[in-house]
Amino acid sequence: MGYRNKTYVIFDGDKDMWAYAYMKGWKQSEHIDFDFYDAHDLKPLTPRAEDEQYIKARLRERFQNTIQTIVLIGENTKNLFRFVRWEIETAQSLRVPVIAVNLNGKRQIDSDRCPAILRDYTAVHVSFNARIIQRAMDSFSNEYKSLPAGSPRHYSDEVYRTLEGTCIR
């Protein structure tokens, strides 16, 4: 297995691609302190991408280099089972820390939008902004190892206030 330093991003490819594009844009901007090694840059999909087994095999390979997972939670995320739920289950079975990012701005678990499989899972739930996501990527992987199983986490309002002076949306 290669060095595990990548971030695997899970999202609704039809409705929430904009949020993933923002993250990639933040990474490219020299004015925003945001960086991650995207697992999706590994092993690009070929024209065989219409074959579900092929896609899942490629995604599974990407997980082998993953240190953490970000789930972008939009309006329909909880209803997506074919790939999104499978990806979340794969992250959980590999014990990869999960950062749940609410695209509606909520700073803690959003029971109306959060996929059921994450509701009682040890994940940190944050709002969609560069500073808090970066904070979670920098620290949650280490915290995750010592947390009790089955309890969603979130950062306090104080942590957000500390970061707000430079919070980017």
Coordinates of C-alpha atoms in Angstrom, one line a residue:
M1 CA 0.0 0.0 0.0
G2 CA 1.3 3.5 -0.8
Y3 CA 1.6 6.4 1.6
R4 CA -1.7 7.4 3.0
N5 CA -1.9 11.2 2.6
K6 CA -4.9 11.8 0.3
T7 CA -8.3 13.2 1.0
Y8 CA -11.2 11.4 -0.6
V9 CA -14.2 13.7 -1.4
I10 CA -17.7 12.2 -1.6
F11 CA -20.5 14.2 -3.1
D12 CA -23.5 14.2 -5.3
G13 CA -21.9 14.5 -8.8
D14 CA -25.1 15.9 -10.3
K15 CA -26.1 18.6 -7.8
D16 CA -23.0 19.4 -5.6
M17 CA -20.2 19.4 -8.1
W18 CA -20.0 23.2 -7.5
A19 CA -18.9 22.7 -3.9
Y20 CA -16.1 20.3 -5.0
A21 CA -15.1 22.8 -7.6
Y22 CA -14.9 25.5 -4.9
M23 CA -12.6 23.3 -2.9
K24 CA -10.3 22.8 -5.8
G25 CA -10.4 26.5 -6.5
W26 CA -9.5 27.3 -2.9
K27 CA -6.6 25.0 -3.2
Q28 CA -5.4 26.9 -6.3
S29 CA -5.8 30.3 -4.8
E30 CA -2.6 31.9 -3.4
H31 CA -4.9 34.1 -1.2
I32 CA -6.6 31.3 0.6
D33 CA -4.9 29.0 3.1
F34 CA -6.5 25.8 1.9
D35 CA -4.7 22.6 0.8
F36 CA -5.5 19.0 0.3
Y37 CA -4.1 16.1 -1.7
D38 CA -7.1 14.9 -3.7
A39 CA -7.5 11.1 -3.9
H40 CA -9.5 11.7 -7.1
D41 CA -6.4 12.8 -8.9
L42 CA -5.2 9.2 -8.7
K43 CA -6.0 6.7 -11.4
P44 CA -8.4 8.6 -13.6
L45 CA -11.5 6.8 -14.8
T46 CA -11.4 5.7 -18.5
P47 CA -14.3 5.4 -20.9
R48 CA -15.3 2.2 -19.1
A49 CA -16.7 4.4 -16.4
E50 CA -20.2 3.3 -17.3
D51 CA -19.5 -0.1 -15.7
E52 CA -20.4 0.1 -12.0
Q53 CA -18.0 -2.7 -11.0
Y54 CA -15.1 -1.0 -12.8
I55 CA -15.9 2.4 -11.1
K56 CA -16.1 0.8 -7.7
A57 CA -12.8 -1.0 -8.2
R58 CA -11.1 2.3 -9.2
L59 CA -12.6 4.1 -6.3
R60 CA -11.5 1.3 -3.9
E61 CA -7.9 1.8 -5.2
R62 CA -8.2 5.5 -4.4
F63 CA -9.2 4.7 -0.8
Q64 CA -6.0 2.8 -0.4
N65 CA -4.1 6.1 -0.3
T66 CA -6.7 8.0 1.8
I67 CA -6.0 9.4 5.2
Q68 CA -9.4 11.1 5.6
T69 CA -12.8 11.5 3.8
I70 CA -14.9 14.6 3.2
V71 CA -18.6 14.1 2.6
L72 CA -20.2 17.1 1.0
I73 CA -23.8 17.0 2.3
G74 CA -26.3 18.7 0.1
E75 CA -30.0 18.6 -0.3
N76 CA -30.1 15.1 -1.9
T77 CA -27.0 13.4 -0.4
K78 CA -29.0 11.2 2.1
N79 CA -30.9 9.7 -0.8
L80 CA -28.0 8.6 -2.9
F81 CA -27.2 4.9 -2.4
R82 CA -25.5 3.6 -5.6
F83 CA -22.2 5.3 -5.1
V84 CA -22.4 7.9 -2.2
R85 CA -23.6 5.4 0.4
W86 CA -21.1 2.8 -0.9
E87 CA -18.3 5.3 -0.6
I88 CA -19.3 6.2 2.9
E89 CA -19.5 2.5 3.9
T90 CA -16.1 1.9 2.4
A91 CA -14.6 4.7 4.4
Q92 CA -16.2 3.4 7.5
S93 CA -15.0 -0.2 6.9
L94 CA -11.5 1.1 6.4
R95 CA -11.8 3.2 9.5
V96 CA -11.0 6.4 7.6
P97 CA -12.0 9.5 9.5
V98 CA -15.0 11.4 8.0
I99 CA -15.5 15.1 7.8
A100 CA -19.1 15.8 7.1
V101 CA -19.5 19.2 5.4
N102 CA -22.9 20.8 5.4
L103 CA -23.5 22.8 2.2
N104 CA -26.4 24.7 3.9
G105 CA -24.1 26.3 6.4
K106 CA -25.0 24.3 9.5
R107 CA -22.2 23.9 12.0
Q108 CA -23.2 20.6 13.4
I109 CA -25.0 17.5 12.3
D110 CA -28.0 18.3 10.1
S111 CA -30.4 15.4 10.8
D112 CA -32.6 16.4 7.8
R113 CA -29.8 16.1 5.3
C114 CA -27.2 13.8 6.8
P115 CA -27.2 10.3 5.4
A116 CA -28.5 7.8 8.0
I117 CA -25.3 5.9 7.9
L118 CA -23.4 8.9 9.3
R119 CA -25.9 10.0 12.0
D120 CA -24.5 7.7 14.7
Y121 CA -20.9 7.6 13.4
T122 CA -17.9 9.4 14.8
A123 CA -17.5 12.1 12.2
V124 CA -17.0 15.8 12.6
H125 CA -19.7 18.0 11.1
V126 CA -18.8 21.4 9.9
S127 CA -20.2 24.2 7.7
F128 CA -19.0 24.8 4.1
N129 CA -16.1 27.3 4.4
A130 CA -12.4 26.9 3.7
R131 CA -11.1 27.7 7.2
I132 CA -13.2 25.2 9.2
I133 CA -12.7 22.5 6.6
Q134 CA -9.0 23.1 6.7
R135 CA -9.0 23.0 10.5
A136 CA -10.8 19.7 10.4
M137 CA -8.4 18.2 7.8
D138 CA -5.5 19.3 9.9
S139 CA -6.7 17.9 13.2
F140 CA -9.6 15.5 13.0
S141 CA -7.6 12.5 11.7
N142 CA -5.5 12.5 14.9
E143 CA -8.5 13.2 17.2
Y144 CA -10.5 10.4 15.6
K145 CA -8.2 7.7 16.8
S146 CA -9.0 8.5 20.4
L147 CA -12.7 9.3 20.2
P148 CA -15.4 6.9 21.4
A149 CA -17.3 5.2 18.5
G150 CA -20.7 6.3 17.6
S151 CA -20.8 10.0 18.5
P152 CA -21.0 12.8 15.9
R153 CA -18.7 15.7 16.7
H154 CA -18.7 19.4 15.8
Y155 CA -16.5 22.4 16.6
S156 CA -17.7 25.0 19.1
D157 CA -18.8 28.5 18.1
E158 CA -15.6 29.7 19.7
V159 CA -13.5 27.8 17.2
Y160 CA -15.6 29.3 14.4
R161 CA -15.2 32.8 15.9
T162 CA -11.4 32.3 16.0
L163 CA -11.4 31.5 12.3
E164 CA -14.0 34.0 11.2
G165 CA -11.7 36.9 10.5
T166 CA -10.5 35.1 7.4
C167 CA -13.4 32.7 6.8
I168 CA -13.9 32.2 3.1
R169 CA -17.2 30.9 1.6

